[in-house]
PDB file of C-alpha atoms in Angstrom:
ATOM      1  CA  UNK A   1     -28.421  72.113   7.435  1.00 52.00           C
ATOM      2  CA  UNK A   2     -29.133  69.813  10.599  1.00 61.00           C
ATOM      3  CA  UNK A   3     -31.460  67.570   8.384  1.00 64.00           C
ATOM      4  CA  UNK A   4     -28.794  67.207   5.738  1.00 67.00           C
ATOM      5  CA  UNK A   5     -26.045  66.294   8.249  1.00 69.00           C
ATOM      6  CA  UNK A   6     -28.428  63.659   9.801  1.00 76.00           C
ATOM      7  CA  UNK A   7     -28.814  62.171   6.367  1.00 85.00           C
ATOM      8  CA  UNK A   8     -25.277  62.045   5.623  1.00 85.00           C
ATOM      9  CA  UNK A   9     -24.512  60.325   8.976  1.00 86.00           C
ATOM     10  CA  UNK A  10     -27.349  57.799   8.321  1.00 88.00           C
ATOM     11  CA  UNK A  11     -25.634  57.187   4.788  1.00 88.00           C
ATOM     12  CA  UNK A  12     -22.252  56.701   6.288  1.00 86.00           C
ATOM     13  CA  UNK A  13     -23.444  54.383   9.007  1.00 89.00           C
ATOM     14  CA  UNK A  14     -25.353  52.251   6.413  1.00 90.00           C
ATOM     15  CA  UNK A  15     -22.176  52.256   4.213  1.00 88.00           C
ATOM     16  CA  UNK A  16     -20.095  51.079   7.420  1.00 87.00           C
ATOM     17  CA  UNK A  17     -22.776  48.327   8.168  1.00 91.00           C
ATOM     18  CA  UNK A  18     -22.674  47.101   4.427  1.00 91.00           C
ATOM     19  CA  UNK A  19     -18.802  47.083   4.450  1.00 87.00           C
ATOM     20  CA  UNK A  20     -18.879  45.241   7.718  1.00 90.00           C
ATOM     21  CA  UNK A  21     -21.352  42.761   6.476  1.00 93.00           C
ATOM     22  CA  UNK A  22     -19.300  41.945   3.234  1.00 91.00           C
ATOM     23  CA  UNK A  23     -16.163  41.656   5.378  1.00 87.00           C
ATOM     24  CA  UNK A  24     -17.917  39.086   7.821  1.00 92.00           C
ATOM     25  CA  UNK A  25     -19.239  37.155   4.805  1.00 93.00           C
ATOM     26  CA  UNK A  26     -15.737  37.144   3.305  1.00 90.00           C
ATOM     27  CA  UNK A  27     -14.045  36.094   6.491  1.00 88.00           C
ATOM     28  CA  UNK A  28     -16.774  33.308   7.319  1.00 92.00           C
ATOM     29  CA  UNK A  29     -16.457  32.085   3.631  1.00 91.00           C
ATOM     30  CA  UNK A  30     -12.618  31.959   4.196  1.00 87.00           C
ATOM     31  CA  UNK A  31     -12.854  30.089   7.544  1.00 90.00           C
ATOM     32  CA  UNK A  32     -15.535  27.707   5.897  1.00 92.00           C
ATOM     33  CA  UNK A  33     -12.942  26.638   3.097  1.00 88.00           C
ATOM     34  CA  UNK A  34      -9.964  26.773   5.616  1.00 86.00           C
ATOM     35  CA  UNK A  35     -11.474  24.240   8.064  1.00 89.00           C
ATOM     36  CA  UNK A  36     -12.630  22.260   5.253  1.00 91.00           C
ATOM     37  CA  UNK A  37      -9.256  21.758   3.554  1.00 86.00           C
ATOM     38  CA  UNK A  38      -7.879  21.214   7.059  1.00 88.00           C
ATOM     39  CA  UNK A  39     -10.202  18.681   8.057  1.00 89.00           C
ATOM     40  CA  UNK A  40      -9.745  16.720   4.768  1.00 88.00           C
ATOM     41  CA  UNK A  41      -5.773  17.191   4.949  1.00 85.00           C
ATOM     42  CA  UNK A  42      -5.997  15.576   8.306  1.00 88.00           C
ATOM     43  CA  UNK A  43      -8.046  12.557   7.008  1.00 86.00           C
ATOM     44  CA  UNK A  44      -5.685  12.314   4.110  1.00 85.00           C
ATOM     45  CA  UNK A  45      -2.554  12.388   6.576  1.00 85.00           C
ATOM     46  CA  UNK A  46      -4.385   9.854   8.877  1.00 83.00           C
ATOM     47  CA  UNK A  47      -4.777   7.548   5.731  1.00 82.00           C
ATOM     48  CA  UNK A  48      -1.104   8.130   4.489  1.00 82.00           C
ATOM     49  CA  UNK A  49       0.126   7.344   7.988  1.00 84.00           C
ATOM     50  CA  UNK A  50      -2.097   4.227   8.256  1.00 83.00           C
ATOM     51  CA  UNK A  51      -0.999   2.986   4.728  1.00 83.00           C
ATOM     52  CA  UNK A  52       2.688   3.454   5.658  1.00 84.00           C
ATOM     53  CA  UNK A  53       2.088   1.608   8.907  1.00 85.00           C
ATOM     54  CA  UNK A  54       0.757  -1.251   7.019  1.00 86.00           C
ATOM     55  CA  UNK A  55       3.332  -1.203   4.460  1.00 85.00           C
ATOM     56  CA  UNK A  56       6.020  -1.242   7.296  1.00 87.00           C
ATOM     57  CA  UNK A  57       4.054  -4.227   9.057  1.00 88.00           C
ATOM     58  CA  UNK A  58       3.952  -6.195   5.861  1.00 86.00           C
ATOM     59  CA  UNK A  59       7.736  -6.013   5.403  1.00 86.00           C
ATOM     60  CA  UNK A  60       8.478  -6.653   9.067  1.00 88.00           C
ATOM     61  CA  UNK A  61       6.148  -9.523   9.986  1.00 89.00           C
ATOM     62  CA  UNK A  62       8.310 -12.095   8.323  1.00 88.00           C
ATOM     63  CA  UNK A  63      10.891 -11.281  10.065  1.00 89.00           C
ATOM     64  CA  UNK A  64       9.102 -11.668  13.367  1.00 90.00           C
ATOM     65  CA  UNK A  65      10.464 -14.831  15.254  1.00 91.00           C
ATOM     66  CA  UNK A  66       7.133 -16.128  15.969  1.00 90.00           C
ATOM     67  CA  UNK A  67       6.762 -16.714  11.799  1.00 90.00           C
ATOM     68  CA  UNK A  68      10.014 -16.467  10.436  1.00 90.00           C
ATOM     69  CA  UNK A  69      11.634 -19.442   8.248  1.00 91.00           C
ATOM     70  CA  UNK A  70      15.111 -20.358   9.384  1.00 87.00           C
ATOM     71  CA  UNK A  71      16.907 -19.879   6.185  1.00 84.00           C
ATOM     72  CA  UNK A  72      14.719 -17.849   4.044  1.00 84.00           C
ATOM     73  CA  UNK A  73      13.690 -14.155   3.779  1.00 85.00           C
ATOM     74  CA  UNK A  74      10.120 -13.173   3.134  1.00 87.00           C
ATOM     75  CA  UNK A  75       8.876 -16.579   4.376  1.00 91.00           C
ATOM     76  CA  UNK A  76       6.730 -17.808   7.171  1.00 92.00           C
ATOM     77  CA  UNK A  77       7.077 -21.067   8.911  1.00 92.00           C
ATOM     78  CA  UNK A  78       3.949 -23.303   8.648  1.00 90.00           C
ATOM     79  CA  UNK A  79       4.494 -25.065  11.996  1.00 90.00           C
ATOM     80  CA  UNK A  80       5.093 -21.860  13.733  1.00 91.00           C
ATOM     81  CA  UNK A  81       1.980 -20.165  11.879  1.00 90.00           C
ATOM     82  CA  UNK A  82      -0.255 -23.271  13.503  1.00 89.00           C
ATOM     83  CA  UNK A  83       1.215 -22.696  16.728  1.00 90.00           C
ATOM     84  CA  UNK A  84       0.773 -18.855  16.804  1.00 88.00           C
ATOM     85  CA  UNK A  85      -2.989 -19.057  17.577  1.00 84.00           C
ATOM     86  CA  UNK A  86      -2.447 -20.508  21.186  1.00 87.00           C
ATOM     87  CA  UNK A  87       0.583 -17.904  21.566  1.00 89.00           C
ATOM     88  CA  UNK A  88      -1.726 -15.176  20.486  1.00 88.00           C
ATOM     89  CA  UNK A  89      -4.361 -16.273  22.941  1.00 86.00           C
ATOM     90  CA  UNK A  90      -1.952 -16.395  25.914  1.00 90.00           C
ATOM     91  CA  UNK A  91      -0.383 -12.755  24.991  1.00 90.00           C
ATOM     92  CA  UNK A  92      -3.330 -10.930  23.633  1.00 85.00           C
ATOM     93  CA  UNK A  93      -2.312  -7.502  24.996  1.00 87.00           C
ATOM     94  CA  UNK A  94       1.277  -7.729  23.686  1.00 88.00           C
ATOM     95  CA  UNK A  95       0.053  -8.928  20.101  1.00 87.00           C
ATOM     96  CA  UNK A  96      -2.799  -6.403  19.643  1.00 81.00           C
ATOM     97  CA  UNK A  97      -0.396  -3.574  20.339  1.00 83.00           C
ATOM     98  CA  UNK A  98       2.246  -4.956  18.241  1.00 84.00           C
ATOM     99  CA  UNK A  99       0.068  -6.004  15.370  1.00 82.00           C
ATOM    100  CA  UNK A 100      -1.888  -2.835  16.051  1.00 76.00           C
ATOM    101  CA  UNK A 101      -5.642  -2.276  14.654  1.00 77.00           C
ATOM    102  CA  UNK A 102      -5.046  -4.438  11.618  1.00 85.00           C
ATOM    103  CA  UNK A 103      -6.712  -7.275  10.167  1.00 87.00           C
ATOM    104  CA  UNK A 104      -3.987  -9.843   9.137  1.00 89.00           C
ATOM    105  CA  UNK A 105      -4.535 -13.079   6.994  1.00 90.00           C
ATOM    106  CA  UNK A 106      -2.274 -15.253   4.910  1.00 91.00           C
ATOM    107  CA  UNK A 107      -4.098 -17.047   2.083  1.00 91.00           C
ATOM    108  CA  UNK A 108      -2.620 -20.048   0.085  1.00 91.00           C
ATOM    109  CA  UNK A 109      -2.409 -19.285  -3.362  1.00 91.00           C
ATOM    110  CA  UNK A 110       0.152 -21.865  -5.085  1.00 87.00           C
ATOM    111  CA  UNK A 111      -0.449 -24.877  -4.991  1.00 87.00           C
ATOM    112  CA  UNK A 112      -4.060 -24.104  -5.139  1.00 87.00           C
ATOM    113  CA  UNK A 113      -5.840 -25.397  -1.859  1.00 87.00           C
ATOM    114  CA  UNK A 114      -8.513 -28.034  -2.282  1.00 86.00           C
ATOM    115  CA  UNK A 115     -10.438 -27.034   0.427  1.00 86.00           C
ATOM    116  CA  UNK A 116     -11.492 -23.515   1.617  1.00 87.00           C
ATOM    117  CA  UNK A 117     -11.234 -23.633   5.276  1.00 86.00           C
ATOM    118  CA  UNK A 118      -9.376 -21.769   8.079  1.00 86.00           C
ATOM    119  CA  UNK A 119      -6.020 -23.441   9.373  1.00 86.00           C
ATOM    120  CA  UNK A 120      -6.477 -24.972  12.693  1.00 82.00           C
ATOM    121  CA  UNK A 121      -4.997 -27.947  14.384  1.00 76.00           C
ATOM    122  CA  UNK A 122      -2.869 -28.944  11.521  1.00 73.00           C
ATOM    123  CA  UNK A 123      -5.967 -29.954   9.264  1.00 76.00           C
ATOM    124  CA  UNK A 124      -5.911 -29.170   5.379  1.00 78.00           C
ATOM    125  CA  UNK A 125      -6.842 -25.522   5.041  1.00 84.00           C
ATOM    126  CA  UNK A 126      -6.679 -22.557   2.685  1.00 85.00           C
ATOM    127  CA  UNK A 127      -5.758 -19.532   5.068  1.00 87.00           C
ATOM    128  CA  UNK A 128      -4.806 -18.260   8.248  1.00 88.00           C
ATOM    129  CA  UNK A 129      -6.234 -15.432  10.273  1.00 85.00           C
ATOM    130  CA  UNK A 130      -3.356 -13.700  12.402  1.00 84.00           C
ATOM    131  CA  UNK A 131      -5.028 -10.931  13.910  1.00 81.00           C
ATOM    132  CA  UNK A 132      -8.537  -9.864  13.825  1.00 75.00           C
ATOM    133  CA  UNK A 133      -9.403  -6.513  15.668  1.00 74.00           C
ATOM    134  CA  UNK A 134     -12.765  -5.375  16.356  1.00 70.00           C
ATOM    135  CA  UNK A 135     -13.232  -3.334  13.333  1.00 64.00           C
ATOM    136  CA  UNK A 136     -15.219   0.129  12.933  1.00 63.00           C
ATOM    137  CA  UNK A 137     -14.245   1.098   9.435  1.00 70.00           C
ATOM    138  CA  UNK A 138     -12.350  -0.448   6.914  1.00 68.00           C
ATOM    139  CA  UNK A 139      -9.606   1.841   5.262  1.00 74.00           C
ATOM    140  CA  UNK A 140      -7.974  -0.356   2.765  1.00 82.00           C
ATOM    141  CA  UNK A 141      -5.989  -3.540   2.218  1.00 85.00           C
ATOM    142  CA  UNK A 142      -2.512  -4.023   1.119  1.00 88.00           C
ATOM    143  CA  UNK A 143      -1.370  -7.398  -0.199  1.00 90.00           C
ATOM    144  CA  UNK A 144       1.922  -8.945  -0.814  1.00 90.00           C
ATOM    145  CA  UNK A 145       3.396 -12.287  -1.905  1.00 92.00           C
ATOM    146  CA  UNK A 146       4.872 -14.450   0.633  1.00 92.00           C
ATOM    147  CA  UNK A 147       6.623 -17.913   0.908  1.00 92.00           C
ATOM    148  CA  UNK A 148       5.098 -20.443   3.420  1.00 92.00           C
ATOM    149  CA  UNK A 149       7.349 -23.291   4.230  1.00 91.00           C
ATOM    150  CA  UNK A 150       6.211 -26.576   5.083  1.00 89.00           C
ATOM    151  CA  UNK A 151       8.533 -28.376   7.226  1.00 88.00           C
ATOM    152  CA  UNK A 152       6.449 -31.624   6.934  1.00 86.00           C
ATOM    153  CA  UNK A 153       6.495 -31.710   2.874  1.00 85.00           C
ATOM    154  CA  UNK A 154      10.081 -29.684   3.191  1.00 87.00           C
ATOM    155  CA  UNK A 155       8.567 -27.475   0.210  1.00 88.00           C
ATOM    156  CA  UNK A 156       7.456 -23.881  -0.265  1.00 90.00           C
ATOM    157  CA  UNK A 157       3.967 -22.534  -1.056  1.00 90.00           C
ATOM    158  CA  UNK A 158       3.116 -19.325  -2.532  1.00 92.00           C
ATOM    159  CA  UNK A 159       0.537 -17.420  -0.389  1.00 92.00           C
ATOM    160  CA  UNK A 160      -0.977 -13.641  -0.047  1.00 93.00           C
ATOM    161  CA  UNK A 161      -0.272 -11.658   2.843  1.00 92.00           C
ATOM    162  CA  UNK A 162      -3.219  -9.373   3.417  1.00 91.00           C
ATOM    163  CA  UNK A 163      -2.999  -6.635   5.827  1.00 90.00           C
ATOM    164  CA  UNK A 164      -6.297  -4.303   6.403  1.00 87.00           C
ATOM    165  CA  UNK A 165      -6.246  -1.039   8.327  1.00 83.00           C
ATOM    166  CA  UNK A 166      -9.086   0.299  10.443  1.00 75.00           C
ATOM    167  CA  UNK A 167      -9.891   3.637  11.890  1.00 64.00           C
TER     168      UNK A 167
ATOM    169  CA  UNK B   1      -9.755  59.604  15.167  1.00 67.00           C
ATOM    170  CA  UNK B   2      -8.796  61.651  11.983  1.00 75.00           C
ATOM    171  CA  UNK B   3      -9.789  60.213   8.643  1.00 78.00           C
ATOM    172  CA  UNK B   4      -5.986  59.730   7.905  1.00 81.00           C
ATOM    173  CA  UNK B   5      -5.595  57.475  10.818  1.00 83.00           C
ATOM    174  CA  UNK B   6      -8.828  55.460  10.020  1.00 83.00           C
ATOM    175  CA  UNK B   7      -7.502  55.143   6.434  1.00 82.00           C
ATOM    176  CA  UNK B   8      -4.142  53.861   7.765  1.00 85.00           C
ATOM    177  CA  UNK B   9      -5.898  51.236   9.936  1.00 86.00           C
ATOM    178  CA  UNK B  10      -7.726  50.013   7.132  1.00 83.00           C
ATOM    179  CA  UNK B  11      -4.856  49.629   4.979  1.00 85.00           C
ATOM    180  CA  UNK B  12      -3.156  47.634   7.806  1.00 87.00           C
ATOM    181  CA  UNK B  13      -6.291  45.516   7.680  1.00 85.00           C
ATOM    182  CA  UNK B  14      -5.710  44.962   4.133  1.00 85.00           C
ATOM    183  CA  UNK B  15      -2.325  44.112   4.644  1.00 87.00           C
ATOM    184  CA  UNK B  16      -2.751  41.640   7.210  1.00 89.00           C
ATOM    185  CA  UNK B  17      -5.393  39.895   5.379  1.00 84.00           C
ATOM    186  CA  UNK B  18      -3.202  39.526   2.435  1.00 87.00           C
ATOM    187  CA  UNK B  19      -0.521  38.141   4.669  1.00 88.00           C
ATOM    188  CA  UNK B  20      -2.860  35.513   5.992  1.00 84.00           C
ATOM    189  CA  UNK B  21      -4.238  34.493   2.324  1.00 82.00           C
ATOM    190  CA  UNK B  22      -0.757  34.242   1.112  1.00 84.00           C
ATOM    191  CA  UNK B  23       0.387  31.909   4.227  1.00 84.00           C
ATOM    192  CA  UNK B  24      -2.687  29.835   3.471  1.00 77.00           C
ATOM    193  CA  UNK B  25      -1.837  29.185  -0.159  1.00 79.00           C
ATOM    194  CA  UNK B  26       2.082  28.700   0.532  1.00 82.00           C
ATOM    195  CA  UNK B  27       0.870  26.178   3.066  1.00 76.00           C
ATOM    196  CA  UNK B  28      -1.544  24.570   0.499  1.00 72.00           C
ATOM    197  CA  UNK B  29       1.348  24.512  -1.857  1.00 73.00           C
ATOM    198  CA  UNK B  30       3.987  22.972   0.544  1.00 71.00           C
ATOM    199  CA  UNK B  31       1.625  20.293   1.868  1.00 65.00           C
ATOM    200  CA  UNK B  32       1.082  18.349  -1.261  1.00 63.00           C
ATOM    201  CA  UNK B  33       1.544  14.791  -0.163  1.00 57.00           C
ATOM    202  CA  UNK B  34       4.176  12.436  -1.200  1.00 58.00           C
ATOM    203  CA  UNK B  35       2.869  10.127  -3.990  1.00 62.00           C
ATOM    204  CA  UNK B  36       5.774   7.747  -4.110  1.00 69.00           C
ATOM    205  CA  UNK B  37       4.671   5.118  -1.669  1.00 75.00           C
ATOM    206  CA  UNK B  38       2.245   3.441  -4.065  1.00 80.00           C
ATOM    207  CA  UNK B  39       4.802   3.041  -6.543  1.00 85.00           C
ATOM    208  CA  UNK B  40       7.280   1.893  -3.416  1.00 84.00           C
ATOM    209  CA  UNK B  41       4.538  -0.688  -2.694  1.00 84.00           C
ATOM    210  CA  UNK B  42       4.365  -2.302  -6.079  1.00 87.00           C
ATOM    211  CA  UNK B  43       8.057  -2.154  -6.747  1.00 89.00           C
ATOM    212  CA  UNK B  44       8.586  -4.258  -3.294  1.00 88.00           C
ATOM    213  CA  UNK B  45       5.489  -6.503  -4.236  1.00 90.00           C
ATOM    214  CA  UNK B  46       6.905  -7.383  -7.681  1.00 92.00           C
ATOM    215  CA  UNK B  47      10.399  -7.856  -5.991  1.00 91.00           C
ATOM    216  CA  UNK B  48       8.908 -10.222  -3.660  1.00 90.00           C
ATOM    217  CA  UNK B  49       6.746 -12.007  -6.118  1.00 92.00           C
ATOM    218  CA  UNK B  50       9.778 -12.686  -8.329  1.00 93.00           C
ATOM    219  CA  UNK B  51      11.658 -13.921  -5.522  1.00 91.00           C
ATOM    220  CA  UNK B  52       9.094 -16.153  -4.131  1.00 90.00           C
ATOM    221  CA  UNK B  53       7.950 -17.879  -7.506  1.00 91.00           C
ATOM    222  CA  UNK B  54      11.359 -19.045  -7.772  1.00 89.00           C
ATOM    223  CA  UNK B  55      11.227 -21.178  -4.751  1.00 88.00           C
ATOM    224  CA  UNK B  56       8.221 -22.640  -5.196  1.00 90.00           C
ATOM    225  CA  UNK B  57       7.541 -26.135  -7.168  1.00 88.00           C
ATOM    226  CA  UNK B  58       5.522 -25.886 -10.377  1.00 87.00           C
ATOM    227  CA  UNK B  59       4.822 -29.390 -11.600  1.00 84.00           C
ATOM    228  CA  UNK B  60       7.787 -30.749  -9.733  1.00 86.00           C
ATOM    229  CA  UNK B  61       9.864 -28.057 -11.156  1.00 88.00           C
ATOM    230  CA  UNK B  62      11.497 -24.833 -10.252  1.00 89.00           C
ATOM    231  CA  UNK B  63      10.711 -21.594 -12.310  1.00 90.00           C
ATOM    232  CA  UNK B  64      14.489 -21.694 -13.141  1.00 91.00           C
ATOM    233  CA  UNK B  65      13.791 -24.961 -14.889  1.00 92.00           C
ATOM    234  CA  UNK B  66      11.114 -24.082 -16.701  1.00 92.00           C
ATOM    235  CA  UNK B  67      12.972 -21.003 -17.993  1.00 92.00           C
ATOM    236  CA  UNK B  68      15.829 -23.139 -18.938  1.00 93.00           C
ATOM    237  CA  UNK B  69      13.390 -25.597 -20.863  1.00 91.00           C
ATOM    238  CA  UNK B  70      11.997 -22.619 -22.817  1.00 92.00           C
ATOM    239  CA  UNK B  71      15.549 -21.458 -23.639  1.00 92.00           C
ATOM    240  CA  UNK B  72      16.751 -24.853 -24.791  1.00 91.00           C
ATOM    241  CA  UNK B  73      13.789 -26.596 -26.321  1.00 90.00           C
ATOM    242  CA  UNK B  74      11.613 -23.591 -27.396  1.00 85.00           C
ATOM    243  CA  UNK B  75       8.912 -25.267 -25.288  1.00 87.00           C
ATOM    244  CA  UNK B  76       7.431 -22.214 -23.409  1.00 91.00           C
ATOM    245  CA  UNK B  77       3.729 -23.005 -23.204  1.00 91.00           C
ATOM    246  CA  UNK B  78       3.977 -24.482 -19.618  1.00 90.00           C
ATOM    247  CA  UNK B  79       6.164 -21.425 -18.292  1.00 91.00           C
ATOM    248  CA  UNK B  80       3.614 -18.901 -19.771  1.00 93.00           C
ATOM    249  CA  UNK B  81       0.609 -20.635 -18.723  1.00 92.00           C
ATOM    250  CA  UNK B  82       1.817 -20.955 -15.090  1.00 91.00           C
ATOM    251  CA  UNK B  83       3.295 -17.578 -14.685  1.00 92.00           C
ATOM    252  CA  UNK B  84       0.090 -16.160 -16.024  1.00 92.00           C
ATOM    253  CA  UNK B  85      -2.145 -17.896 -13.750  1.00 91.00           C
ATOM    254  CA  UNK B  86       0.032 -17.056 -10.606  1.00 91.00           C
ATOM    255  CA  UNK B  87       0.659 -13.392 -11.697  1.00 92.00           C
ATOM    256  CA  UNK B  88      -3.174 -13.013 -12.353  1.00 91.00           C
ATOM    257  CA  UNK B  89      -3.582 -13.769  -8.626  1.00 89.00           C
ATOM    258  CA  UNK B  90      -1.481 -10.898  -7.483  1.00 90.00           C
ATOM    259  CA  UNK B  91      -1.389  -8.044  -9.755  1.00 89.00           C
ATOM    260  CA  UNK B  92      -4.811  -6.709 -11.123  1.00 84.00           C
ATOM    261  CA  UNK B  93      -3.223  -4.759 -13.907  1.00 87.00           C
ATOM    262  CA  UNK B  94      -1.787  -5.854 -17.183  1.00 90.00           C
ATOM    263  CA  UNK B  95       1.723  -7.277 -16.982  1.00 92.00           C
ATOM    264  CA  UNK B  96       4.387  -8.451 -19.190  1.00 92.00           C
ATOM    265  CA  UNK B  97       7.344 -10.810 -18.973  1.00 92.00           C
ATOM    266  CA  UNK B  98      10.604 -10.924 -20.731  1.00 93.00           C
ATOM    267  CA  UNK B  99      13.254 -13.589 -20.387  1.00 93.00           C
ATOM    268  CA  UNK B 100      16.784 -13.059 -21.282  1.00 93.00           C
ATOM    269  CA  UNK B 101      20.040 -15.378 -21.482  1.00 93.00           C
ATOM    270  CA  UNK B 102      23.317 -13.813 -21.361  1.00 93.00           C
ATOM    271  CA  UNK B 103      21.741 -10.577 -22.050  1.00 91.00           C
ATOM    272  CA  UNK B 104      19.848 -11.559 -25.034  1.00 93.00           C
ATOM    273  CA  UNK B 105      15.962 -11.584 -24.887  1.00 93.00           C
ATOM    274  CA  UNK B 106      14.846 -15.098 -25.827  1.00 92.00           C
ATOM    275  CA  UNK B 107      11.093 -15.026 -25.111  1.00 91.00           C
ATOM    276  CA  UNK B 108       8.381 -12.567 -23.908  1.00 90.00           C
ATOM    277  CA  UNK B 109       4.771 -12.525 -23.488  1.00 90.00           C
ATOM    278  CA  UNK B 110       2.189  -9.908 -23.058  1.00 86.00           C
ATOM    279  CA  UNK B 111       2.889  -6.298 -23.875  1.00 82.00           C
ATOM    280  CA  UNK B 112       2.940  -3.354 -21.307  1.00 83.00           C
ATOM    281  CA  UNK B 113       4.568  -0.190 -22.450  1.00 83.00           C
ATOM    282  CA  UNK B 114       4.651   2.033 -19.458  1.00 85.00           C
ATOM    283  CA  UNK B 115       5.140   0.538 -15.719  1.00 87.00           C
ATOM    284  CA  UNK B 116       7.384  -0.711 -13.163  1.00 90.00           C
ATOM    285  CA  UNK B 117       9.900  -3.279 -13.608  1.00 92.00           C
ATOM    286  CA  UNK B 118      11.403  -5.935 -11.373  1.00 92.00           C
ATOM    287  CA  UNK B 119      13.919  -8.315 -12.252  1.00 93.00           C
ATOM    288  CA  UNK B 120      15.437 -11.882 -11.201  1.00 93.00           C
ATOM    289  CA  UNK B 121      18.804 -13.181 -12.105  1.00 94.00           C
ATOM    290  CA  UNK B 122      19.909 -16.847 -11.916  1.00 92.00           C
ATOM    291  CA  UNK B 123      22.550 -18.839 -13.356  1.00 93.00           C
ATOM    292  CA  UNK B 124      21.695 -22.238 -14.621  1.00 91.00           C
ATOM    293  CA  UNK B 125      24.216 -24.350 -16.635  1.00 90.00           C
ATOM    294  CA  UNK B 126      26.599 -21.669 -16.723  1.00 91.00           C
ATOM    295  CA  UNK B 127      24.052 -19.137 -18.599  1.00 93.00           C
ATOM    296  CA  UNK B 128      22.992 -16.045 -17.034  1.00 94.00           C
ATOM    297  CA  UNK B 129      19.080 -15.911 -16.947  1.00 94.00           C
ATOM    298  CA  UNK B 130      17.101 -13.042 -16.201  1.00 94.00           C
ATOM    299  CA  UNK B 131      13.414 -12.645 -15.692  1.00 94.00           C
ATOM    300  CA  UNK B 132      11.786  -9.225 -16.008  1.00 93.00           C
ATOM    301  CA  UNK B 133       8.395  -8.580 -14.914  1.00 93.00           C
ATOM    302  CA  UNK B 134       6.793  -5.212 -15.875  1.00 92.00           C
ATOM    303  CA  UNK B 135       3.414  -4.254 -14.571  1.00 91.00           C
ATOM    304  CA  UNK B 136       1.186  -1.442 -15.944  1.00 88.00           C
TER     305      UNK B 136
END
């Protein structure tokens, strides 16, 4: 009778241990998938936020008084763009906050530039670099067509505004 | 502890687990991201593009002049060539252009069945013109 009781108790203990083990395995699997999903959704949200910020910046940069044309929307003034380099250097902290951690460039598309060179000191050129942060990891680039007004020739050029986000 | 009490606790644990699982799947379902941003961006890009190309000079002519030439003389080669060249710089997908005068289509090139559309309207010589750009 005592031996029978002991065997029954042992079986019940083993049964409890197996149930506990299965429960723990299921729980850890559940937690693993939950955290996997949680972190991937966080990454996705961060990407979406960054994308929204870049889109907003692309829409608002042309209305900044540092670049905007006097009479036209979605347009940048060439003389202001040339002047911006020195303004940026003198107010680096302000602009790195305002333009965030984004690489911003302007590339002339039409008329096609004859020379492939960054625009400095009013010389013939093909692109402007407006903000170049210390990039760690490139996320994505958005581009938008934009007008560049030249007060020297009194004509508009078509350019591509490129904003690259970094994490 | 009596057997009945233990079984009640087991049942409670199962119910709690079910609630946790249900909450997890409901949050998964509700957190599906908003996918309208790429469309909104393309749409804004199209509008900006059409507004911009109508300000630039192409061979000393505005796009509106080229459209008018195409309408009045049937010579649309320069318009098609230049628009294709410039549009290819900005849109990596296939695209199509349709031109209308007083709401009647008079010229179109390329085909794009499903896509986002933007238009630009202007008046020249008392004719209402419309340029419709569609990107696939």
